Tab-separated table of C-alpha atoms in Angstrom:
chain	number	residue	atom	x	y	z
A	27	MET	CA	77.964	95.406	117.492
A	28	GLN	CA	80.854	93.978	115.613
A	29	LYS	CA	79.041	94.413	112.272
A	30	LEU	CA	78.553	98.121	113.099
A	31	ARG	CA	82.187	98.474	113.993
A	32	LEU	CA	83.176	96.945	110.708
A	33	VAL	CA	80.829	99.188	108.700
A	34	ARG	CA	82.264	102.283	110.533
A	35	THR	CA	85.891	101.137	109.709
A	36	GLU	CA	85.089	100.546	106.109
A	37	VAL	CA	83.136	103.943	105.676
A	38	LEU	CA	85.908	105.974	107.381
A	39	ALA	CA	88.547	104.244	105.333
A	40	GLY	CA	86.696	105.253	102.265
A	41	LEU	CA	86.647	108.887	103.365
A	42	VAL	CA	90.406	108.731	103.973
A	43	VAL	CA	91.195	107.127	100.537
A	44	ALA	CA	88.840	109.699	98.786
A	45	LEU	CA	91.016	112.577	100.319
A	46	ALA	CA	94.093	110.758	99.065
A	47	LEU	CA	92.574	110.328	95.528
A	48	ILE	CA	91.827	113.927	94.923
A	49	PRO	CA	95.387	115.257	94.456
A	50	GLU	CA	96.430	112.253	92.447
A	51	ALA	CA	93.569	112.540	90.143
A	52	LEU	CA	94.229	116.206	89.636
A	53	SER	CA	97.893	115.690	88.886
A	54	PHE	CA	97.292	112.787	86.572
A	55	SER	CA	94.818	114.730	84.681
A	56	VAL	CA	97.474	117.320	83.969
A	57	LEU	CA	99.868	114.549	82.915
A	58	ALA	CA	97.331	113.198	80.429
A	59	GLY	CA	96.503	116.552	79.124
A	60	VAL	CA	92.754	116.439	80.002
A	61	ASP	CA	90.626	118.791	82.211
A	62	PRO	CA	91.139	118.066	85.904
A	63	ARG	CA	87.466	117.281	86.435
A	64	VAL	CA	88.009	114.323	83.946
A	65	GLY	CA	90.497	112.686	86.414
A	66	LEU	CA	88.204	113.221	89.386
A	67	PHE	CA	85.289	111.714	87.585
A	68	THR	CA	87.337	108.834	86.361
A	69	SER	CA	88.488	108.043	89.920
A	70	PHE	CA	84.741	107.966	91.061
A	71	THR	CA	83.576	105.643	88.279
A	72	MET	CA	86.686	103.430	88.644
A	73	ALA	CA	86.493	103.052	92.390
A	74	VAL	CA	82.731	102.379	92.526
A	75	THR	CA	82.591	100.040	89.535
A	76	ALA	CA	85.835	98.107	90.181
A	77	GLY	CA	84.852	97.972	93.859
A	78	LEU	CA	81.640	96.225	93.016
A	79	LEU	CA	82.742	94.009	90.102
A	80	GLY	CA	86.431	93.363	90.857
A	81	GLY	CA	87.798	90.212	92.454
A	82	ARG	CA	89.948	91.799	95.261
A	83	PRO	CA	87.983	93.429	98.037
A	84	ALA	CA	89.404	96.660	99.675
A	85	MET	CA	91.535	97.379	96.630
A	86	VAL	CA	91.056	100.832	95.255
A	87	SER	CA	91.013	101.976	91.550
A	88	GLY	CA	91.078	105.222	89.903
A	89	ALA	CA	92.759	107.472	87.340
A	90	ALA	CA	96.300	106.214	87.506
A	91	GLY	CA	99.663	107.656	86.353
A	92	ALA	CA	100.524	104.448	84.286
A	93	THR	CA	97.494	104.860	82.132
A	94	ALA	CA	97.925	108.663	81.986
A	95	LEU	CA	101.386	108.247	80.517
A	96	VAL	CA	100.041	105.993	77.768
A	97	ILE	CA	97.178	108.169	76.609
A	98	ALA	CA	98.955	111.546	76.783
A	99	PRO	CA	100.241	111.435	73.209
A	100	LEU	CA	96.739	110.427	71.890
A	101	VAL	CA	94.998	113.417	73.630
A	102	ALA	CA	97.632	115.746	72.287
A	103	SER	CA	97.376	114.514	68.673
A	104	HIS	CA	93.561	113.595	68.398
A	105	GLY	CA	91.773	115.099	71.333
A	106	MET	CA	89.296	114.043	73.933
A	107	GLN	CA	86.721	112.155	71.819
A	108	TYR	CA	89.333	109.811	70.562
A	109	LEU	CA	90.387	109.240	74.170
A	110	ILE	CA	86.863	108.234	75.229
A	111	ALA	CA	86.790	105.751	72.229
A	112	THR	CA	90.083	104.420	73.311
A	113	VAL	CA	88.948	103.876	76.841
A	114	LEU	CA	85.906	102.068	75.764
A	115	LEU	CA	87.894	99.748	73.564
A	116	ALA	CA	90.459	99.150	76.278
A	117	GLY	CA	87.633	98.147	78.536
A	118	ALA	CA	86.280	95.654	75.956
A	119	MET	CA	89.932	94.271	75.579
A	120	GLN	CA	90.322	93.788	79.256
A	121	LEU	CA	86.973	91.816	79.366
A	122	ALA	CA	88.290	89.645	76.558
A	123	LEU	CA	91.632	88.988	78.244
A	124	GLY	CA	89.858	88.226	81.442
A	125	LEU	CA	87.756	85.650	79.729
A	126	LEU	CA	90.903	84.249	78.209
A	127	GLY	CA	92.376	83.668	81.702
A	128	ILE	CA	95.099	86.380	81.846
A	129	GLY	CA	94.920	86.386	85.579
A	130	LYS	CA	96.541	83.005	85.559
A	131	LEU	CA	99.710	84.486	84.154
A	132	MET	CA	100.416	86.065	87.620
A	133	ARG	CA	102.036	82.737	88.582
A	134	PHE	CA	104.933	83.614	86.167
A	135	ILE	CA	105.787	86.841	88.085
A	136	PRO	CA	108.732	85.954	90.321
A	137	ARG	CA	108.885	87.180	93.875
A	138	SER	CA	111.955	89.367	93.211
A	139	VAL	CA	109.905	91.262	90.517
A	140	MET	CA	107.136	91.641	92.973
A	141	VAL	CA	109.459	93.145	95.638
A	142	GLY	CA	110.997	95.468	92.985
A	143	PHE	CA	107.388	96.559	91.915
A	144	VAL	CA	106.510	97.508	95.479
A	145	ASN	CA	109.742	99.195	96.300
A	146	SER	CA	109.849	101.230	93.142
A	147	LEU	CA	106.337	102.446	93.529
A	148	CYS	CA	107.191	103.451	97.129
A	149	ILE	CA	110.124	105.452	95.817
A	150	LEU	CA	107.893	107.169	93.127
A	151	ILE	CA	105.189	107.968	95.817
A	152	PHE	CA	107.683	109.415	98.103
A	153	ALA	CA	109.557	111.459	95.428
A	154	ALA	CA	106.132	112.952	94.348
A	155	GLN	CA	105.553	114.256	97.868
A	156	VAL	CA	109.022	116.019	98.200
A	157	PRO	CA	108.042	119.223	96.346
A	158	HIS	CA	105.015	119.657	98.647
A	159	LEU	CA	107.371	119.174	101.726
A	160	VAL	CA	110.494	121.282	100.967
A	161	GLU	CA	109.626	123.845	98.217
A	162	HIS	CA	107.147	126.079	100.019
A	163	GLY	CA	108.941	127.405	103.175
A	164	VAL	CA	109.406	126.486	106.733
A	165	THR	CA	105.867	126.689	107.701
A	166	THR	CA	104.814	124.086	105.196
A	167	ALA	CA	107.783	121.896	106.163
A	168	ALA	CA	106.703	122.202	109.807
A	169	ILE	CA	103.101	121.186	109.100
A	170	ALA	CA	104.386	118.251	107.022
A	171	ALA	CA	106.607	117.141	109.978
A	172	LEU	CA	103.545	117.419	112.364
A	173	GLY	CA	101.491	115.411	109.964
A	174	ILE	CA	104.168	112.633	109.841
A	175	ALA	CA	104.260	112.626	113.658
A	176	LEU	CA	100.611	112.156	113.837
A	177	MET	CA	100.471	109.287	111.417
A	178	VAL	CA	103.123	107.518	113.624
A	179	LEU	CA	101.628	108.450	116.958
A	180	VAL	CA	97.787	108.138	116.523
A	181	PRO	CA	97.793	104.383	115.843
A	182	ARG	CA	99.657	103.783	119.026
A	183	LEU	CA	96.908	105.685	120.849
A	184	THR	CA	93.731	104.573	119.172
A	185	ARG	CA	92.444	102.753	116.042
A	186	VAL	CA	88.913	103.855	116.339
A	187	VAL	CA	89.497	106.629	113.853
A	188	PRO	CA	92.069	106.088	111.070
A	189	ALA	CA	95.268	107.925	111.555
A	190	PRO	CA	95.153	109.553	108.021
A	191	LEU	CA	91.788	111.079	108.766
A	192	VAL	CA	92.908	112.472	112.043
A	193	THR	CA	96.056	113.844	110.272
A	194	VAL	CA	94.252	115.510	107.384
A	195	VAL	CA	91.365	117.042	109.406
A	196	GLY	CA	93.625	118.074	112.302
A	197	LEU	CA	96.086	119.865	110.057
A	198	ALA	CA	93.268	121.427	108.047
A	199	VAL	CA	91.727	122.878	111.228
A	200	LEU	CA	95.157	124.009	112.362
A	201	VAL	CA	95.923	125.900	109.244
A	202	TRP	CA	92.344	127.437	109.187
A	203	ALA	CA	92.740	128.595	112.807
A	204	THR	CA	96.189	130.059	112.330
A	205	GLY	CA	95.715	131.578	108.945
A	206	ALA	CA	98.927	130.053	107.758
A	207	ALA	CA	99.801	130.736	104.122
A	208	VAL	CA	100.443	127.270	102.674
A	209	PRO	CA	99.593	125.559	99.451
A	210	GLN	CA	96.112	124.164	99.469
A	211	LEU	CA	94.351	121.376	97.412
A	212	SER	CA	92.430	123.992	95.508
A	213	GLY	CA	95.700	125.072	93.968
A	214	GLU	CA	96.104	121.763	92.189
A	215	GLY	CA	93.155	122.204	89.829
A	216	GLU	CA	89.572	123.168	89.474
A	217	LEU	CA	87.140	121.011	91.350
A	218	PRO	CA	83.817	120.105	89.704
A	219	ASP	CA	80.444	121.563	90.839
A	220	SER	CA	77.972	119.129	89.001
A	221	LEU	CA	77.716	115.340	88.207
A	222	PRO	CA	79.110	113.756	85.076
A	223	GLY	CA	76.753	112.683	82.287
A	224	LEU	CA	76.549	109.695	79.947
A	225	MET	CA	78.137	110.219	76.511
A	226	LEU	CA	79.333	108.381	73.466
A	227	PRO	CA	82.492	109.308	71.527
A	228	ASP	CA	81.932	111.574	68.486
A	229	VAL	CA	84.399	109.770	66.183
A	230	PRO	CA	83.972	108.219	62.779
A	231	LEU	CA	83.177	104.504	62.948
A	232	THR	CA	85.885	103.582	60.366
A	233	ALA	CA	88.849	101.302	60.076
A	234	GLU	CA	91.036	104.412	60.209
A	235	THR	CA	89.699	105.358	63.697
A	236	LEU	CA	90.323	101.836	64.855
A	237	LYS	CA	93.887	102.001	63.552
A	238	ILE	CA	94.494	105.120	65.546
A	239	ILE	CA	92.956	104.012	68.875
A	240	ALA	CA	93.786	100.316	68.906
A	241	PRO	CA	97.441	100.533	69.858
A	242	TYR	CA	96.625	102.985	72.763
A	243	ALA	CA	93.712	100.838	73.800
A	244	LEU	CA	95.851	97.745	73.874
A	245	ALA	CA	98.545	99.458	75.953
A	246	VAL	CA	96.014	100.932	78.428
A	247	ALA	CA	94.328	97.449	78.765
A	248	LEU	CA	97.704	95.627	79.367
A	249	VAL	CA	99.294	98.229	81.595
A	250	GLY	CA	96.006	98.602	83.683
A	251	LEU	CA	95.699	94.773	84.110
A	252	MET	CA	99.366	94.360	85.019
A	253	GLU	CA	99.228	97.088	87.664
A	254	SER	CA	95.898	95.837	89.076
A	255	LEU	CA	96.747	92.102	89.195
A	256	LEU	CA	100.080	92.920	90.905
A	257	THR	CA	98.334	95.144	93.391
A	258	ALA	CA	95.677	92.419	94.163
A	259	LYS	CA	98.537	89.889	94.722
A	260	LEU	CA	100.104	92.362	97.093
A	261	VAL	CA	96.838	92.748	99.044
A	262	ASP	CA	96.522	88.947	99.121
A	263	ASP	CA	99.748	88.645	100.897
A	264	LEU	CA	99.083	91.589	103.303
A	265	THR	CA	95.625	90.240	104.393
A	266	ASP	CA	96.472	86.470	104.072
A	267	THR	CA	93.433	85.954	101.808
A	268	ARG	CA	92.977	84.968	98.248
A	269	SER	CA	91.307	86.699	95.370
A	270	SER	CA	89.968	85.942	91.895
A	271	LYS	CA	92.454	87.474	89.364
A	272	THR	CA	90.131	86.567	86.524
A	273	ARG	CA	87.234	88.323	88.261
A	274	GLU	CA	89.517	91.311	88.818
A	275	ALA	CA	90.412	91.499	85.168
A	276	LEU	CA	86.851	91.387	84.241
A	277	GLY	CA	86.130	93.930	86.877
A	278	GLN	CA	88.676	96.359	85.519
A	279	GLY	CA	87.345	95.924	82.025
A	280	GLY	CA	83.752	96.689	83.173
A	281	ALA	CA	85.060	99.732	85.157
A	282	ASN	CA	86.738	101.133	82.135
A	283	LEU	CA	83.675	100.582	80.037
A	284	VAL	CA	81.643	102.552	82.639
A	285	THR	CA	84.341	105.192	82.861
A	286	GLY	CA	84.461	105.681	79.016
A	287	LEU	CA	80.655	106.117	78.960
A	288	PHE	CA	80.954	108.934	81.411
A	289	GLY	CA	83.825	110.588	79.484
A	290	GLY	CA	86.653	109.398	81.679
A	291	MET	CA	90.259	108.943	80.951
A	292	GLY	CA	90.579	105.240	82.056
A	293	GLY	CA	92.235	103.954	85.067
A	294	CYS	CA	93.363	100.933	87.036
A	295	ALA	CA	94.209	99.877	90.674
A	296	MET	CA	96.204	102.291	92.589
A	297	ILE	CA	98.674	100.751	95.015
A	298	GLY	CA	99.311	103.933	97.071
A	299	GLN	CA	95.646	104.501	97.881
A	300	THR	CA	95.091	100.715	98.335
A	301	MET	CA	97.841	100.671	100.967
A	302	VAL	CA	96.182	103.675	102.693
A	303	ASN	CA	92.914	101.694	102.695
A	304	VAL	CA	94.441	98.365	103.777
A	305	LYS	CA	97.424	99.119	105.884
A	306	GLU	CA	96.635	102.546	107.507
A	307	ALA	CA	92.882	102.483	107.721
A	308	GLY	CA	92.358	98.765	108.252
A	309	ALA	CA	89.762	98.160	105.548
A	310	ARG	CA	89.074	94.641	104.327
A	311	THR	CA	85.852	94.643	102.322
A	312	ARG	CA	84.278	96.096	99.234
A	313	ILE	CA	82.447	98.708	101.184
A	314	SER	CA	85.614	100.851	101.560
A	315	SER	CA	86.367	100.533	97.781
A	316	VAL	CA	82.921	101.766	96.842
A	317	MET	CA	82.806	104.423	99.520
A	318	ALA	CA	86.003	105.838	98.343
A	319	GLY	CA	84.286	106.754	95.187
A	320	VAL	CA	81.099	107.875	96.737
A	321	TRP	CA	82.943	110.126	99.295
A	322	LEU	CA	85.098	111.566	96.451
A	323	LEU	CA	81.959	112.608	94.561
A	324	LEU	CA	80.452	114.074	97.611
A	325	LEU	CA	83.610	115.939	98.656
A	326	VAL	CA	84.431	117.557	95.283
A	327	VAL	CA	80.874	118.311	94.194
A	328	GLY	CA	79.146	119.051	97.495
A	329	LEU	CA	81.906	120.356	99.605
A	330	GLY	CA	84.412	121.551	97.025
A	331	GLU	CA	85.177	124.834	98.700
A	332	THR	CA	85.884	123.232	102.111
A	333	VAL	CA	87.909	120.406	100.591
A	334	GLY	CA	89.960	122.979	98.573
A	335	ARG	CA	91.300	124.465	101.825
A	336	ILE	CA	92.991	121.100	102.884
A	337	PRO	CA	96.713	121.840	103.057
A	338	MET	CA	98.753	119.744	100.498
A	339	ALA	CA	101.424	119.131	103.234
A	340	ALA	CA	98.800	117.095	105.211
A	341	LEU	CA	98.099	114.791	102.234
A	342	ALA	CA	101.806	114.497	101.435
A	343	ALA	CA	102.554	113.571	105.011
A	344	VAL	CA	100.041	110.667	104.677
A	345	MET	CA	101.563	109.394	101.508
A	346	VAL	CA	105.142	109.649	102.885
A	347	VAL	CA	104.324	107.477	105.824
A	348	VAL	CA	102.435	105.009	103.476
A	349	SER	CA	105.510	104.828	101.220
A	350	VAL	CA	107.959	104.365	104.012
A	351	THR	CA	105.934	101.660	105.771
A	352	THR	CA	105.201	99.870	102.532
A	353	PHE	CA	108.705	99.629	101.284
A	354	ASP	CA	110.266	96.224	101.815
A	355	TRP	CA	113.295	97.283	103.907
A	356	ARG	CA	114.185	93.612	104.609
A	357	SER	CA	114.883	93.223	100.772
A	358	ILE	CA	117.858	95.624	101.080
A	359	ALA	CA	119.110	94.646	104.641
A	360	PRO	CA	122.724	93.461	104.541
A	361	SER	CA	121.824	90.097	106.107
A	362	THR	CA	119.202	89.529	103.366
A	363	LEU	CA	121.612	90.434	100.686
A	364	ARG	CA	124.219	88.058	101.911
A	365	ARG	CA	121.818	85.115	101.919
A	366	MET	CA	119.903	86.029	98.783
A	367	PRO	CA	121.192	84.638	95.378
A	368	ARG	CA	122.753	87.473	93.329
A	369	SER	CA	120.391	86.768	90.467
A	370	GLU	CA	117.364	87.435	92.689
A	371	THR	CA	118.830	90.736	93.893
A	372	ALA	CA	119.722	91.675	90.362
A	373	VAL	CA	116.192	91.163	89.115
A	374	MET	CA	114.782	93.258	92.067
A	375	LEU	CA	117.254	96.068	91.268
A	376	VAL	CA	116.540	95.996	87.608
A	377	THR	CA	112.863	96.283	88.175
A	378	VAL	CA	113.281	99.179	90.497
A	379	ALA	CA	115.683	100.959	88.377
A	380	VAL	CA	113.618	100.706	85.144
A	381	VAL	CA	110.465	101.825	86.925
A	382	VAL	CA	112.044	104.886	88.601
A	383	ALA	CA	113.740	105.768	85.291
A	384	THR	CA	110.707	105.530	83.203
A	385	GLU	CA	108.082	106.197	85.714
A	386	ASN	CA	106.111	103.416	84.205
A	387	LEU	CA	105.445	100.253	86.362
A	388	ALA	CA	104.506	98.090	83.292
A	389	ILE	CA	107.844	98.639	81.588
A	390	GLY	CA	109.734	97.923	84.785
A	391	VAL	CA	107.811	94.791	85.548
A	392	ILE	CA	108.351	93.519	82.016
A	393	ALA	CA	112.086	94.240	82.187
A	394	GLY	CA	112.328	92.442	85.580
A	395	VAL	CA	110.503	89.272	84.149
A	396	ILE	CA	112.735	89.145	81.067
A	397	VAL	CA	115.860	89.457	83.209
A	398	ALA	CA	114.538	86.823	85.596
A	399	LEU	CA	113.829	84.493	82.733
A	400	MET	CA	117.189	84.948	81.185
A	401	LEU	CA	118.983	84.264	84.465
A	402	PHE	CA	116.761	81.298	85.131
A	403	ALA	CA	117.655	79.868	81.671
A	404	ARG	CA	121.212	80.435	82.304
A	405	ARG	CA	121.192	78.641	85.687
A	406	VAL	CA	119.296	75.709	84.221
A	407	ALA	CA	121.571	75.443	81.140
A	408	HIS	CA	124.419	74.562	83.416
A	409	LEU	CA	122.440	71.648	85.031
A	410	ALA	CA	122.686	69.507	81.885
A	411	GLY	CA	125.679	67.102	82.027
A	412	LEU	CA	127.355	64.724	79.736
A	413	ALA	CA	129.466	61.611	80.666
A	414	ARG	CA	131.414	59.379	78.168
A	415	HIS	CA	132.172	55.851	78.724
A	416	VAL	CA	133.977	53.531	76.257
A	417	ASP	CA	132.756	49.837	76.408
A	418	ASP	CA	134.598	47.485	74.077
A	419	ASP	CA	133.392	48.314	70.562
A	420	GLN	CA	130.982	50.978	71.508
A	421	VAL	CA	130.925	54.309	73.312
A	422	VAL	CA	128.010	55.436	75.627
A	423	TYR	CA	127.225	59.093	76.235
A	424	ARG	CA	125.032	59.516	79.319
A	425	VAL	CA	123.217	62.817	79.132
A	426	THR	CA	121.516	64.167	82.341
A	427	GLY	CA	119.343	67.178	82.984
A	428	GLU	CA	116.779	69.392	81.316
A	429	LEU	CA	117.437	69.847	77.527
A	430	PHE	CA	116.169	72.924	75.916
A	431	PHE	CA	117.647	75.681	73.678
A	432	ALA	CA	119.954	77.051	76.359
A	433	SER	CA	121.367	73.775	77.663
A	434	SER	CA	121.217	71.605	74.468
A	435	ASN	CA	123.222	73.778	72.139
A	436	ASP	CA	126.477	73.058	73.848
A	437	LEU	CA	125.952	69.209	73.443
A	438	TYR	CA	127.000	69.274	69.844
A	439	SER	CA	130.632	70.256	70.621
A	440	GLN	CA	131.051	67.810	73.511
A	441	PHE	CA	131.162	64.570	71.410
A	442	SER	CA	134.507	63.048	70.314
A	443	TYR	CA	133.319	62.340	66.705
A	444	THR	CA	136.659	61.113	65.146
A	445	ALA	CA	137.979	59.310	68.238
A	446	ASP	CA	134.660	57.324	68.984
A	447	PRO	CA	134.362	53.623	67.670
A	448	ASP	CA	131.779	52.916	65.026
A	449	ARG	CA	128.959	52.318	67.415
A	450	VAL	CA	127.688	55.313	69.489
A	451	VAL	CA	124.997	55.172	72.154
A	452	ILE	CA	123.339	58.483	73.505
A	453	ASP	CA	121.513	57.562	76.711
A	454	LEU	CA	118.854	60.033	77.661
A	455	SER	CA	117.359	58.063	80.577
A	456	ASP	CA	118.125	60.883	83.053
A	457	ALA	CA	117.233	63.760	80.649
A	458	HIS	CA	114.061	65.411	79.296
A	459	VAL	CA	113.734	66.925	75.832
A	460	TRP	CA	111.756	70.127	75.961
A	461	ASP	CA	111.957	71.798	72.583
A	462	ALA	CA	112.655	71.594	68.828
A	463	SER	CA	116.214	73.072	69.424
A	464	THR	CA	117.229	69.951	71.284
A	465	VAL	CA	115.772	67.608	68.674
A	466	ALA	CA	117.667	69.623	66.000
A	467	VAL	CA	120.888	69.243	68.023
A	468	LEU	CA	120.392	65.416	68.364
A	469	ASP	CA	119.726	65.237	64.478
A	470	SER	CA	123.034	67.357	64.008
A	471	ILE	CA	124.909	64.796	66.097
A	472	GLU	CA	123.511	61.744	64.277
A	473	ALA	CA	124.310	63.433	60.914
A	474	LYS	CA	127.904	64.239	61.773
A	475	TYR	CA	128.559	60.633	62.894
A	476	ALA	CA	126.757	59.324	59.739
A	477	ARG	CA	129.064	61.319	57.578
A	478	LEU	CA	132.056	59.442	59.406
A	479	GLY	CA	130.339	56.075	58.737
A	480	LYS	CA	129.296	55.557	62.368
A	481	GLN	CA	126.028	54.321	63.798
A	482	VAL	CA	124.070	56.289	66.481
A	483	GLU	CA	121.465	54.875	68.826
A	484	ILE	CA	119.446	57.173	70.944
A	485	ARG	CA	117.764	55.361	73.865
A	486	GLY	CA	116.173	55.983	77.277
A	487	LEU	CA	113.738	58.710	76.124
A	488	ASN	CA	110.656	59.129	78.425
A	489	ASP	CA	107.321	59.127	76.802
A	490	ALA	CA	107.009	62.856	76.420
A	491	SER	CA	110.506	63.169	74.890
A	492	ALA	CA	110.178	60.208	72.652
A	493	GLY	CA	106.907	61.697	71.271
A	494	MET	CA	108.583	65.038	70.544
A	495	HIS	CA	111.605	63.372	69.003
A	496	ARG	CA	109.405	61.195	66.857
A	497	ARG	CA	107.359	64.019	65.599
A	498	LEU	CA	110.200	66.462	64.881
A	499	SER	CA	113.339	64.325	64.054
A	500	GLY	CA	114.170	64.746	60.305
A	501	GLN	CA	111.697	67.530	59.891
A	502	LEU	CA	113.910	70.441	60.931
A	503	GLY	CA	116.140	70.884	57.949
A	504	VAL	CA	119.221	69.394	59.509
A	505	ASP	CA	121.597	67.810	56.885
């Protein structure tokens, strides 16, 4: 009985996600400059293939805005055939990156960047729904308000049927029964009436072709992996489970290869639809991810006319509630801001600002990571210390802390070269040498004392620091 209940939840969750995928796929097709049917078939192949091969159960993949932004210039300049070749190459690159262990790089994404990633995406999702809510008259706004109310109230009454499904079906029936003139899904683009077929790109197999598609393919591969792995990490946190990031990278590569063979535009994990699946519909397994693709194909090919009558306000209401409930409100609460280090808040705000300004998650995350690294280096740089102690005929400088390019460059100016006696000891017992910059600084200090006829002894190096100093000292061009 419990297994039957699980299967029912997963299958219904897939149906809800499929309904949420349709308008996104259509709008991203327009953004990329391809036929709307290309986006729908892409969401089908990505959802099914990544659902089967990926490392994060219940995560949903499809035609995504991040990849659509990358490929739009290529489609405009070289057409659909070059796009297909690009998607195939991007899939191969993702497989290679997965085998190289790119998933392990997730450990270098700070929490503040993750929070900014989630919050910025929620802002983008909410902003995308606003035109559907306010630009089509009072009736549309009223239907949307009713949809938001249903999304909030239905889970409090029952969880047997997902609230988004009740909302979409209920409002569709209401619009049909009342004959209300509101924008419908069919107005977003043409729905397909046949299945996609296998194809290979009709492009010259030359170095010139590779020169054209390689930069776009690399961008699609990196953007897709970044968004997918970040979404997988978010689902890990929400479900208190772990997933294989390496398998997810390989699964995304396989999904893009399959998508390219069916003439798709490429894609990656979709955080909005994933949140619908996990948070609102309660899905936890691969069944929901695969069924999202299956339901999508059945709905647009077999029931296209009926699905086309779904009011856009109903789908917008679902996504509004998803964005509001997914947003990390605690991250901007006054009590949190007072306790949180300013650097952490700054990283989160930079990530949000860049993503919202560029509408590109990858650029925002990269900007956030760079700012986080800069602020971390600045903090660590101040942890290095220098104490001077004169003992009879020698002076001992005791250096403490982590020595790398940011912290060691200031050391050179902190020595009293002319005032020191002829024997100088630099004690590094409580320090660690991390890079060549520090070795170069130590060489410069020794060289300056030597010009004054003074002798320098460096002592107390731990094994790792001594090994680096031994390899590089005198080899860095310091006079």
